[in-house]
Short mmCIF file of C-alpha atoms in Angstrom, two decimals:
data_model
loop_
_atom_site.label_atom_id
_atom_site.label_comp_id
_atom_site.label_asym_id
_atom_site.label_seq_id
_atom_site.Cartn_x
_atom_site.Cartn_y
_atom_site.Cartn_z
CA MET A 1 5.65 25.17 -9.25
CA PRO A 2 2.63 25.81 -11.62
CA SER A 3 2.61 24.57 -15.15
CA THR A 4 3.61 26.77 -17.91
CA LYS A 5 1.99 24.69 -20.65
CA PRO A 6 -1.59 25.67 -20.25
CA VAL A 7 -0.19 28.99 -20.33
CA ALA A 8 1.42 28.79 -23.32
CA SER A 9 -1.21 27.21 -25.28
CA ALA A 10 -3.48 29.82 -24.40
CA PHE A 11 -0.97 32.81 -25.60
CA ARG A 12 -0.25 30.24 -28.68
CA ARG A 13 -4.08 30.65 -29.61
CA LYS A 14 -4.10 34.29 -28.97
CA ILE A 15 -1.23 35.11 -31.10
CA ILE A 16 -2.91 32.68 -34.26
CA ALA A 17 -6.46 34.54 -33.60
CA LEU A 18 -5.08 37.98 -33.59
CA LEU A 19 -2.88 36.75 -37.07
CA LEU A 20 -6.03 35.43 -38.39
CA LEU A 21 -8.07 38.96 -37.38
CA VAL A 22 -5.25 41.09 -38.67
CA SER A 23 -4.98 39.03 -42.04
CA SER A 24 -8.58 39.10 -42.16
CA GLY A 25 -8.51 42.75 -43.02
CA TRP A 26 -5.88 42.29 -45.87
CA ALA A 27 -8.55 41.54 -48.81
CA HIS A 28 -6.12 41.63 -51.48
CA ALA A 29 -3.20 40.36 -49.47
CA GLU A 30 -1.52 37.53 -51.34
CA VAL A 31 -1.47 34.56 -49.30
CA ILE A 32 2.19 33.13 -48.79
CA ASP A 33 1.31 30.12 -46.41
CA ARG A 34 -1.30 28.66 -44.70
CA ILE A 35 -1.36 26.82 -41.63
CA MET A 36 -2.97 23.21 -42.83
CA ALA A 37 -3.09 21.77 -39.18
CA VAL A 38 -1.67 22.15 -35.76
CA VAL A 39 -0.62 18.82 -33.58
CA SER A 40 0.04 19.84 -30.03
CA GLY A 41 1.04 23.36 -30.90
CA GLN A 42 2.89 22.45 -33.59
CA PRO A 43 1.95 23.58 -37.18
CA ILE A 44 2.40 21.83 -40.40
CA THR A 45 2.16 24.61 -43.26
CA LEU A 46 1.10 24.67 -46.73
CA SER A 47 4.66 24.73 -47.59
CA ASP A 48 5.62 21.93 -45.62
CA ALA A 49 3.02 19.67 -47.33
CA THR A 50 3.99 21.04 -50.77
CA ALA A 51 7.90 20.46 -50.04
CA ALA A 52 7.37 17.03 -48.51
CA LEU A 53 5.37 16.07 -51.82
CA GLN A 54 7.84 18.04 -53.90
CA PHE A 55 10.82 16.38 -52.44
CA HIS A 56 9.18 12.61 -52.10
CA LEU A 57 9.40 12.78 -48.29
CA VAL A 58 5.90 11.69 -48.48
CA GLU A 59 4.44 9.38 -51.09
CA PRO A 60 0.57 9.31 -51.47
CA PRO A 61 -0.62 5.85 -53.05
CA ALA A 62 -1.41 5.62 -56.85
CA GLY A 63 -4.61 6.75 -57.26
CA THR A 64 -4.95 8.96 -54.29
CA PRO A 65 -7.34 11.54 -55.10
CA ASP A 66 -5.87 14.28 -52.87
CA ARG A 67 -2.27 14.45 -52.49
CA LEU A 68 -1.94 17.67 -50.29
CA ALA A 69 -4.72 16.18 -48.08
CA ASN A 70 -2.69 12.73 -47.91
CA ALA A 71 0.39 14.77 -47.15
CA VAL A 72 -0.58 16.79 -44.57
CA ASP A 73 -2.22 13.40 -42.85
CA ARG A 74 0.92 12.07 -43.13
CA LEU A 75 2.82 14.90 -41.51
CA ILE A 76 0.41 14.92 -38.59
CA GLU A 77 1.59 11.02 -38.30
CA ARG A 78 4.82 11.73 -38.48
CA THR A 79 4.88 14.91 -36.02
CA LEU A 80 3.15 12.20 -33.46
CA ILE A 81 5.59 9.37 -34.03
CA LEU A 82 8.60 12.00 -33.84
CA ALA A 83 7.61 13.14 -30.33
CA GLU A 84 7.66 9.62 -29.22
CA VAL A 85 10.99 9.01 -30.62
CA GLU A 86 12.08 12.50 -28.82
CA ARG A 87 11.44 10.62 -25.47
CA PHE A 88 13.49 7.62 -26.56
CA GLN A 89 16.30 9.07 -28.50
CA PRO A 90 17.51 6.30 -30.68
CA PRO A 91 21.13 6.85 -31.80
CA GLU A 92 22.15 9.75 -34.00
CA PRO A 93 21.85 8.25 -38.16
CA ASP A 94 25.09 7.80 -40.10
CA PRO A 95 25.82 11.40 -41.27
CA SER A 96 26.73 9.88 -44.45
CA GLU A 97 23.62 8.55 -45.18
CA MET A 98 22.14 11.78 -44.94
CA THR A 99 24.24 13.44 -47.27
CA ARG A 100 23.72 10.22 -49.82
CA ARG A 101 20.22 10.81 -49.31
CA ILE A 102 20.26 14.64 -50.21
CA ALA A 103 22.93 13.62 -53.02
CA GLU A 104 19.90 11.56 -54.06
CA LEU A 105 17.39 14.15 -54.14
CA GLU A 106 19.64 16.86 -56.22
CA ARG A 107 20.29 13.88 -58.87
CA GLN A 108 16.09 13.49 -59.61
CA ALA A 109 16.32 17.06 -59.59
CA GLY A 110 18.46 17.15 -62.94
CA SER A 111 21.24 19.76 -61.72
CA THR A 112 22.48 21.58 -58.45
CA ALA A 113 20.42 24.53 -60.21
CA ALA A 114 17.24 22.55 -60.35
CA PHE A 115 17.44 21.54 -57.20
CA GLU A 116 18.60 24.91 -55.43
CA LYS A 117 15.33 26.65 -57.59
CA THR A 118 12.97 23.52 -56.17
CA LEU A 119 14.23 24.82 -52.39
CA ALA A 120 13.85 28.42 -53.09
CA VAL A 121 9.85 27.55 -54.72
CA THR A 122 9.20 25.33 -51.57
CA GLY A 123 10.77 27.27 -48.91
CA MET A 124 12.83 24.62 -48.29
CA THR A 125 16.92 24.89 -47.12
CA ARG A 126 19.44 22.45 -47.22
CA ASP A 127 19.43 22.60 -43.39
CA ARG A 128 15.86 21.69 -42.83
CA LEU A 129 15.83 18.93 -45.72
CA ARG A 130 18.98 17.22 -43.82
CA ARG A 131 17.10 17.71 -40.65
CA HIS A 132 13.99 15.87 -42.25
CA ILE A 133 15.97 13.40 -43.37
CA ARG A 134 17.58 12.69 -39.83
CA ASP A 135 14.49 12.60 -38.31
CA ASP A 136 13.27 9.88 -40.82
CA LEU A 137 15.94 7.80 -39.77
CA ARG A 138 15.39 8.47 -36.52
CA ILE A 139 11.74 7.64 -37.09
CA THR A 140 12.85 4.24 -38.88
CA THR A 141 15.50 3.08 -35.82
CA TYR A 142 12.84 4.04 -33.54
CA LEU A 143 9.84 1.80 -35.13
CA ASN A 144 12.44 -0.84 -35.87
CA GLN A 145 13.21 -1.13 -32.10
CA ARG A 146 9.38 -1.03 -30.91
CA PHE A 147 7.71 -3.05 -33.78
CA GLY A 148 11.14 -5.34 -34.69
CA ALA A 149 12.73 -5.28 -38.07
CA ASN A 150 12.07 -8.90 -38.92
CA THR A 151 8.28 -8.94 -38.19
CA PRO A 152 6.19 -9.52 -41.31
CA PRO A 153 5.40 -6.57 -43.06
CA ALA A 154 1.46 -6.72 -43.00
CA GLU A 155 2.04 -7.68 -39.16
CA ARG A 156 4.48 -4.67 -38.49
CA ASP A 157 2.01 -2.30 -40.68
CA ALA A 158 -0.86 -3.19 -38.39
CA ALA A 159 0.67 -2.78 -35.08
CA ILE A 160 2.26 0.52 -36.14
CA LYS A 161 -1.10 1.85 -37.84
CA THR A 162 -3.12 1.16 -34.20
CA TRP A 163 -0.02 2.82 -32.35
CA VAL A 164 -0.76 5.85 -34.48
CA SER A 165 -4.09 5.99 -34.10
CA GLU A 166 -3.61 5.57 -30.20
CA LEU A 167 -1.37 8.84 -30.33
CA ARG A 168 -3.72 11.11 -32.59
CA LYS A 169 -6.37 10.05 -30.10
CA ARG A 170 -4.33 11.36 -26.85
CA ALA A 171 -2.85 14.28 -28.86
CA ALA A 172 -4.25 17.70 -29.60
CA VAL A 173 -5.02 17.35 -33.50
CA THR A 174 -6.73 20.16 -35.27
CA VAL A 175 -7.26 20.29 -39.09
CA LEU A 176 -7.54 23.51 -40.01
CA SER A 177 -7.43 23.55 -44.05
CA VAL A 178 -7.23 20.13 -46.48
CA GLY A 179 -8.36 20.06 -50.30
CA ILE A 180 -8.09 23.41 -50.97
CA LEU A 181 -5.68 23.13 -53.81
#
């Protein structure tokens, strides 16, 4: 049976090209989102990066000159790691931990209304945020299993960095736009 992956990928490229062609004719149209990168066919959008920064789902190091570019790069890495996590299916995280983390984000926002407003402004939903946190917890479990939770931090970080670098070399990663804001 022939693989549908090349056909799906070609179809996806045609759709993206068509959307770009059609949207180029709208000179005065307002940009509501932008594809920043594509990782193995999965887009990472400007709203994804903005929400990740707003909700502190990614934390650029102090002094990072382009926080958006850093966030996009972290989301690329996260997407690559999550693909590996999906292959090995670590145990599901404790639902109470996800609830606790969302409550903490709401507390940091100052009020439920402020939190809801931030969700709306970034295009995030509670359910999507909960899934993101779930996946972060699954990633942590996977990394602990693969690289050892008790490995010295510098050694562990170096091993993870090398591993992610190899994942990136094997994957189809296209960065379309960074450093534009």
